Coordinates of C-alpha atoms and ligand atoms in Angstrom, one line a residue:
M1 CA 5.2 -21.0 13.5
T2 CA 4.0 -19.0 16.2
T3 CA 4.0 -15.2 15.4
L4 CA 5.4 -12.8 18.2
R5 CA 3.5 -9.8 18.8
L6 CA 6.2 -6.9 19.4
K7 CA 5.7 -3.4 20.6
A8 CA 7.3 -0.2 19.1
M9 CA 9.5 1.2 20.2
E10 CA 11.1 -1.1 23.0
D11 CA 10.9 -4.1 20.9
V12 CA 12.7 -2.6 17.9
P13 CA 15.9 -4.6 18.7
Q14 CA 14.2 -8.0 19.0
A15 CA 12.4 -7.3 15.8
A16 CA 15.8 -6.4 14.3
E17 CA 17.5 -9.4 15.3
I18 CA 14.5 -11.5 13.5
I19 CA 15.4 -9.7 10.4
R20 CA 19.3 -10.4 10.9
Q21 CA 18.7 -13.9 11.3
G22 CA 16.9 -14.3 7.8
G23 CA 13.3 -13.8 9.4
L24 CA 10.0 -12.2 8.5
V25 CA 8.7 -9.3 10.7
A26 CA 5.6 -6.9 9.8
F27 CA 6.4 -3.4 10.4
P28 CA 4.5 -0.2 10.4
T29 CA 5.5 2.5 7.9
E30 CA 3.6 5.7 7.3
T31 CA 1.5 4.4 4.3
V32 CA 0.9 0.7 5.3
Y33 CA 2.4 -2.3 7.5
G34 CA 5.3 -4.1 5.3
L35 CA 6.4 -7.5 5.5
G36 CA 10.0 -7.2 6.0
A37 CA 13.0 -9.2 5.4
D38 CA 16.7 -8.7 4.9
A39 CA 16.4 -7.0 1.0
L40 CA 20.0 -8.9 0.1
N41 CA 19.3 -12.1 1.7
R42 CA 17.6 -14.5 -1.0
E43 CA 16.2 -17.1 1.4
A44 CA 14.5 -14.6 3.6
V45 CA 13.0 -12.8 0.5
L46 CA 11.8 -16.1 -0.8
K47 CA 9.8 -16.7 2.6
I48 CA 8.1 -13.4 1.7
F49 CA 6.6 -14.6 -1.1
E50 CA 5.6 -17.8 0.4
A51 CA 3.8 -16.3 3.3
K52 CA 2.0 -14.0 1.0
G53 CA 1.1 -16.3 -1.4
R54 CA 2.6 -13.5 -3.9
P55 CA 3.4 -14.5 -7.6
P56 CA 7.2 -14.8 -8.1
T57 CA 6.8 -12.4 -10.9
N58 CA 6.0 -9.5 -8.5
P59 CA 9.0 -7.7 -7.2
L60 CA 9.6 -6.1 -3.9
I61 CA 10.2 -2.5 -2.6
V62 CA 13.6 -2.1 -1.0
H63 CA 13.1 0.3 2.3
G64 CA 16.3 2.1 3.2
A65 CA 16.9 4.6 6.0
S66 CA 18.8 7.0 3.9
V67 CA 19.8 8.1 0.6
E68 CA 23.4 6.5 1.3
Q69 CA 22.0 3.2 2.3
L70 CA 20.1 2.9 -1.1
E71 CA 23.0 4.3 -3.2
P72 CA 25.2 0.9 -3.4
L73 CA 21.9 -0.8 -4.6
V74 CA 21.5 1.5 -7.5
Q75 CA 23.2 1.5 -10.6
S76 CA 24.5 4.9 -11.5
P77 CA 21.9 6.8 -9.4
G78 CA 21.6 10.2 -11.6
P79 CA 20.3 13.5 -10.9
L80 CA 16.3 12.4 -10.9
F81 CA 17.0 9.9 -8.3
Y82 CA 19.0 12.7 -6.0
R83 CA 16.4 15.4 -6.6
I84 CA 13.2 13.5 -6.1
L85 CA 14.6 11.8 -2.5
E86 CA 15.9 15.1 -1.5
Q87 CA 12.5 16.4 -2.0
F88 CA 10.1 14.1 -1.1
A89 CA 12.1 11.3 1.1
P90 CA 11.7 10.2 3.9
G91 CA 8.1 9.9 2.6
P92 CA 5.8 7.9 0.6
V93 CA 7.4 7.8 -2.9
T94 CA 9.2 4.7 -4.2
L95 CA 11.5 5.1 -7.3
I96 CA 12.5 2.3 -9.8
V97 CA 15.8 2.6 -10.6
K98 CA 18.5 0.4 -12.4
K99 CA 19.7 -2.2 -9.9
S100 CA 23.4 -2.8 -9.0
D101 CA 24.4 -6.5 -8.8
L102 CA 24.0 -6.4 -4.7
V103 CA 20.5 -6.9 -5.3
P104 CA 19.4 -10.4 -5.8
D105 CA 17.0 -11.5 -8.4
E106 CA 15.0 -12.8 -6.0
T107 CA 14.1 -9.1 -4.6
T108 CA 13.2 -7.8 -8.1
A109 CA 11.7 -10.9 -9.6
G110 CA 14.4 -11.4 -12.4
L111 CA 13.9 -7.6 -13.2
D112 CA 17.0 -5.2 -14.0
T113 CA 15.4 -2.5 -12.3
V114 CA 14.6 -2.3 -8.3
A115 CA 11.9 -0.4 -6.3
V116 CA 13.6 1.7 -3.5
R117 CA 12.3 4.0 -0.8
I118 CA 12.7 5.8 2.4
P119 CA 9.7 5.5 4.6
S120 CA 8.9 8.5 7.2
H121 CA 7.8 6.2 10.1
R122 CA 10.2 6.2 13.2
V123 CA 9.3 2.6 13.7
A124 CA 10.3 1.7 10.2
I125 CA 13.7 3.9 9.9
G126 CA 14.4 2.8 13.6
L127 CA 14.0 -1.1 12.4
I128 CA 16.3 -0.7 9.5
Q129 CA 18.8 1.1 11.3
S130 CA 19.1 -1.4 14.1
A131 CA 19.2 -4.4 11.6
G132 CA 21.7 -2.8 9.9
C133 CA 20.2 -3.6 6.5
A134 CA 18.0 -2.6 3.8
I135 CA 14.5 -4.3 4.1
A136 CA 12.7 -5.8 1.4
A137 CA 8.7 -5.3 2.1
P138 CA 5.7 -5.7 0.4
S139 CA 2.4 -4.7 2.0
A140 CA 1.8 -7.3 4.8
N141 CA -1.4 -8.7 3.6
R142 CA -2.3 -12.1 1.5
S143 CA -1.9 -11.4 -2.3
G144 CA -4.7 -9.7 -3.6
F145 CA -6.4 -8.5 -0.6
A146 CA -6.3 -4.9 0.7
S147 CA -3.3 -3.6 2.5
P148 CA -3.1 -3.6 6.3
T149 CA -3.0 -0.4 8.3
T150 CA -2.9 -1.9 11.7
A151 CA -0.9 -4.8 13.6
Q152 CA -4.5 -6.5 13.9
H153 CA -4.9 -6.4 10.2
V154 CA -1.6 -8.2 9.6
L155 CA -2.4 -10.9 12.3
D156 CA -6.0 -11.3 10.8
E157 CA -4.2 -12.9 7.3
L158 CA -0.8 -13.9 8.4
D159 CA -0.6 -14.7 12.2
G160 CA 1.4 -18.2 12.1
L161 CA 2.9 -17.7 9.1
I162 CA 5.4 -14.7 10.1
D163 CA 7.9 -14.7 12.7
A164 CA 6.4 -11.4 14.2
V165 CA 4.5 -8.3 13.8
L166 CA 5.9 -5.0 15.1
D167 CA 2.9 -3.3 16.6
G168 CA 3.3 0.6 16.1
G169 CA -0.1 1.9 15.8
P170 CA -2.4 2.6 12.8
C171 CA -0.6 4.1 9.6
P172 CA -1.2 7.8 9.1
V173 CA -1.1 8.1 5.4
G174 CA -3.3 4.5 5.1
I175 CA -2.7 4.1 1.0
E176 CA 0.7 2.9 -0.3
S177 CA 3.2 5.0 -1.7
T178 CA 3.4 6.5 -5.4
V179 CA 5.8 4.2 -7.3
V180 CA 7.6 6.1 -10.3
D181 CA 9.9 4.6 -12.7
I182 CA 12.8 6.9 -13.6
S183 CA 14.8 3.9 -14.9
D184 CA 14.9 5.0 -18.5
G185 CA 15.3 8.8 -17.8
H186 CA 11.6 9.8 -18.0
L187 CA 9.1 10.0 -15.1
T188 CA 6.3 7.2 -15.6
I189 CA 3.8 6.9 -12.6
L190 CA 3.3 3.2 -11.9
R191 CA 1.1 3.6 -9.0
E192 CA -0.7 6.7 -7.7
G193 CA -0.2 7.8 -4.3
A194 CA 0.2 10.9 -1.4
I195 CA 2.9 12.3 -3.9
T196 CA 1.1 13.3 -7.0
D197 CA 2.3 13.9 -10.8
E198 CA 2.1 17.7 -10.0
M199 CA 4.5 17.5 -7.0
L200 CA 6.8 15.5 -8.9
A201 CA 6.6 17.7 -12.1
E202 CA 7.3 20.9 -10.0
A203 CA 10.3 19.1 -8.3
T204 CA 11.8 18.0 -10.9
G205 CA 10.9 20.6 -13.7
R206 CA 10.2 17.4 -15.9
S207 CA 7.1 16.2 -17.8
V208 CA 5.4 13.2 -15.7
T209 CA 3.5 10.5 -17.7
A210 CA 0.8 8.7 -16.1
R211 CA 0.9 4.7 -16.3
Q212 CA -0.8 3.8 -19.8
G213 CA -3.3 0.8 -20.2
S214 CA -0.4 -2.3 -20.1
P215 CA 1.1 -1.9 -16.7
R216 CA 4.8 -1.8 -16.1
S217 CA 4.3 -2.7 -12.4
P218 CA 3.7 -6.2 -12.4
G219 CA 1.6 -5.9 -9.4
T220 CA -1.0 -3.3 -10.3
S221 CA -2.6 -5.3 -12.9
G222 CA -5.6 -7.4 -12.5
R223 CA -7.6 -7.9 -9.1
H224 CA -5.8 -6.2 -5.9
Y225 CA -6.9 -4.6 -2.8
S226 CA -10.1 -6.6 -2.9
T227 CA -12.7 -7.6 -0.2
K228 CA -14.2 -11.1 0.0
T229 CA -17.7 -9.6 -0.3
P230 CA -18.8 -8.0 -3.9
L231 CA -18.1 -4.1 -3.9
I232 CA -20.6 -1.7 -5.5
L233 CA -19.3 1.7 -6.4
T234 CA -21.2 4.7 -6.6
E235 CA -21.0 8.3 -7.9
E236 CA -19.8 10.8 -5.4
R237 CA -23.1 12.0 -4.4
P238 CA -25.3 11.2 -1.5
E239 CA -28.6 10.5 -3.6
A240 CA -26.5 7.9 -5.7
L241 CA -25.4 6.0 -2.6
I242 CA -29.2 6.1 -1.1
D243 CA -30.5 4.9 -4.6
K244 CA -28.2 2.1 -5.1
V245 CA -29.2 0.5 -1.6
E246 CA -32.7 1.1 -2.5
E247 CA -31.8 -1.1 -5.4
L248 CA -30.5 -3.9 -3.3
K249 CA -34.1 -4.3 -2.0
S250 CA -33.9 -7.6 0.3
Q251 CA -30.3 -8.1 -0.1
T252 CA -27.9 -6.8 3.0
A253 CA -25.6 -4.1 2.7
A254 CA -22.7 -2.4 4.4
V255 CA -22.3 1.1 3.3
I256 CA -18.5 2.6 3.5
W257 CA -20.0 5.9 5.0
P258 CA -18.9 9.5 4.8
I259 CA -19.7 11.0 8.1
D260 CA -21.3 14.2 7.2
W261 CA -23.6 12.3 4.4
P262 CA -27.1 11.3 5.6
K263 CA -27.5 7.7 6.0
T264 CA -29.1 5.3 3.8
N265 CA -31.5 2.2 4.3
A266 CA -28.5 -0.2 4.5
E267 CA -28.0 -2.4 7.6
H268 CA -24.6 -1.1 8.4
H269 CA -23.0 2.0 8.0
V270 CA -19.0 1.6 8.8
E271 CA -17.8 5.1 9.4
W272 CA -15.1 6.5 6.8
A273 CA -14.5 10.3 7.4
E274 CA -15.9 13.7 6.0
W275 CA -16.2 13.5 2.4
K276 CA -13.8 16.7 1.8
D277 CA -11.1 15.3 4.0
D278 CA -8.8 13.5 1.6
A279 CA -6.3 12.4 4.2
G280 CA -8.9 11.4 6.7
L281 CA -10.6 9.2 4.0
A282 CA -7.3 7.7 2.7
E283 CA -6.2 7.0 6.4
R284 CA -9.5 5.0 7.1
L285 CA -10.2 3.4 3.5
Y286 CA -8.6 -0.2 3.9
A287 CA -9.9 -0.5 7.9
A288 CA -13.3 0.6 6.8
L289 CA -13.1 -1.9 3.8
R290 CA -12.0 -4.5 6.2
E291 CA -14.6 -3.8 8.8
A292 CA -17.4 -3.8 6.2
D293 CA -15.9 -7.2 5.2
A294 CA -16.3 -8.7 8.5
L295 CA -20.2 -8.2 8.7
E296 CA -20.9 -11.0 6.2
V297 CA -23.3 -8.9 4.1
D298 CA -24.4 -9.4 0.7
W299 CA -22.9 -6.3 -0.7
I300 CA -20.4 -3.5 0.2
V301 CA -21.5 -0.4 -1.2
C302 CA -18.9 2.7 -1.5
P303 CA -19.0 6.1 -2.9
L304 CA -16.3 6.4 -5.3
P305 CA -14.0 9.5 -4.9
D306 CA -13.3 11.9 -7.9
G307 CA -10.6 14.2 -8.3
R308 CA -6.8 14.7 -7.8
G309 CA -4.2 13.5 -5.5
L310 CA -5.0 11.1 -2.7
R311 CA -8.7 10.9 -4.2
S312 CA -7.5 10.0 -7.3
A313 CA -5.3 7.2 -5.6
M314 CA -8.3 5.8 -3.5
R315 CA -10.4 6.1 -6.7
D316 CA -7.7 3.6 -8.4
R317 CA -7.8 1.0 -5.5
L318 CA -11.5 1.0 -5.4
L319 CA -11.9 0.3 -8.9
R320 CA -9.2 -2.5 -8.9
A321 CA -10.9 -4.0 -5.6
Q322 CA -14.3 -3.9 -7.6
T323 CA -12.8 -6.3 -10.6
I324 CA -14.7 -9.2 -10.9
R325 CA -13.4 -12.3 -9.9
Ligands
TXA401 O1 3.6 2.2 0.7 C1 4.0 1.3 0.2 O2 4.5 1.2 -1.1 C2 4.0 -0.2 0.7 C3 4.9 0.0 2.1 C4 5.2 -1.1 3.2 O3 6.3 0.4 1.9 N1 4.6 -1.1 0.1 C5 3.9 -1.7 -1.1 O4 4.5 -2.9 -1.6 O5 3.0 -1.5 -1.4 P1 3.6 -3.8 -2.7 O6 4.6 -4.9 -2.8 O7 2.1 -4.1 -2.0 O8 3.8 -2.6 -3.9 C6 4.8 -2.5 -4.5 C7 4.3 -2.1 -6.0 C8 3.7 -3.6 -6.8 O9 2.7 -3.2 -7.5 C9 5.2 -3.8 -7.8 O10 4.9 -4.6 -8.4 C10 5.7 -2.4 -7.9 O11 5.7 -2.0 -6.6 N2 7.0 -2.9 -8.5 C11 8.4 -3.1 -7.4 N3 9.4 -3.4 -7.8 C12 9.4 -2.7 -9.0 C13 9.9 -2.8 -10.2 N4 11.3 -3.2 -10.2 N5 9.5 -2.7 -11.5 C14 8.1 -2.2 -11.6 N6 7.5 -2.2 -10.4 C15 7.8 -2.7 -9.5
MG402 MG1 0.6 -4.9 -2.2

């Protein structure tokens, strides 16, 4: 199949028509690009799994344009559902709730819960509204690899496998939404993101648990977000980065480089952002990893952010990306 390159906003109606016809369209959200299909159309949803090479056990996030659009998909939405959406939606948070019978098993991988979110990107909202249906969308990458933050990233992996990509420029947040499970009446973070446990605790007056050892989010286990080139993570000090590159001796390396740090002896320095600029680091993280991967070096070397919020979310992604295959 030929993948159409569509431009936001002018081509939103064409993209919406493809979704209505049961096709696949990659589109920008504030976090990363998603690979969208009509969330209530079983055949359309199955095509997402095929195009991504995604295990059928890994459920999808359903994107709506409003609370009213999501309500019928949720079995008895409670105060937590409304409170969290009121506070953080549209925005980078996904809620796991008990699903209603409207949501097909294909979308939730057979679970009795469904993941829902309201993206804040105007292209995403425009597409959902124009299609007139909720849109199921995982990140628009081949399963196991880094999420795409530009339309070109999507094409690099999915050209010829999907109907269209709707180009709306780079994604401003750059890292996937926070996933919080409220299906049992407690708040449990399954995946860290820009909305932190503290923000959720403050908004709800409830305690928030972090995901424990055995993940309940099927897609957060094992290797993920990975580069083809092996990744070495260092402590968050310029000297640690410089020393690690020295240790590699004759092997080639690309450093994911905080632009306010001294350069190392590595062959390549891929610009990241200033080390204290959490939002800038998150926005560039996946693009920098992809650029480094394309350099075909022996190693990618990257300092590992420590701290809270986005830094903790980046740390989580980088540690998973490093998992030995
Ligand atoms: O920011 C985002 O969340 C992006 C954009 C496109 O919205 N989407 C995204 O989707 O990252 P995906 O499929 O790559 O990651 C969704 C995560 C997976 O780890 C999946 O296992 C988990 O959410 N998930 C989905 N439905 C779930 C459910 N019912 N119970 C537990 N985890 C669920
Ligand atoms: Mg993903």
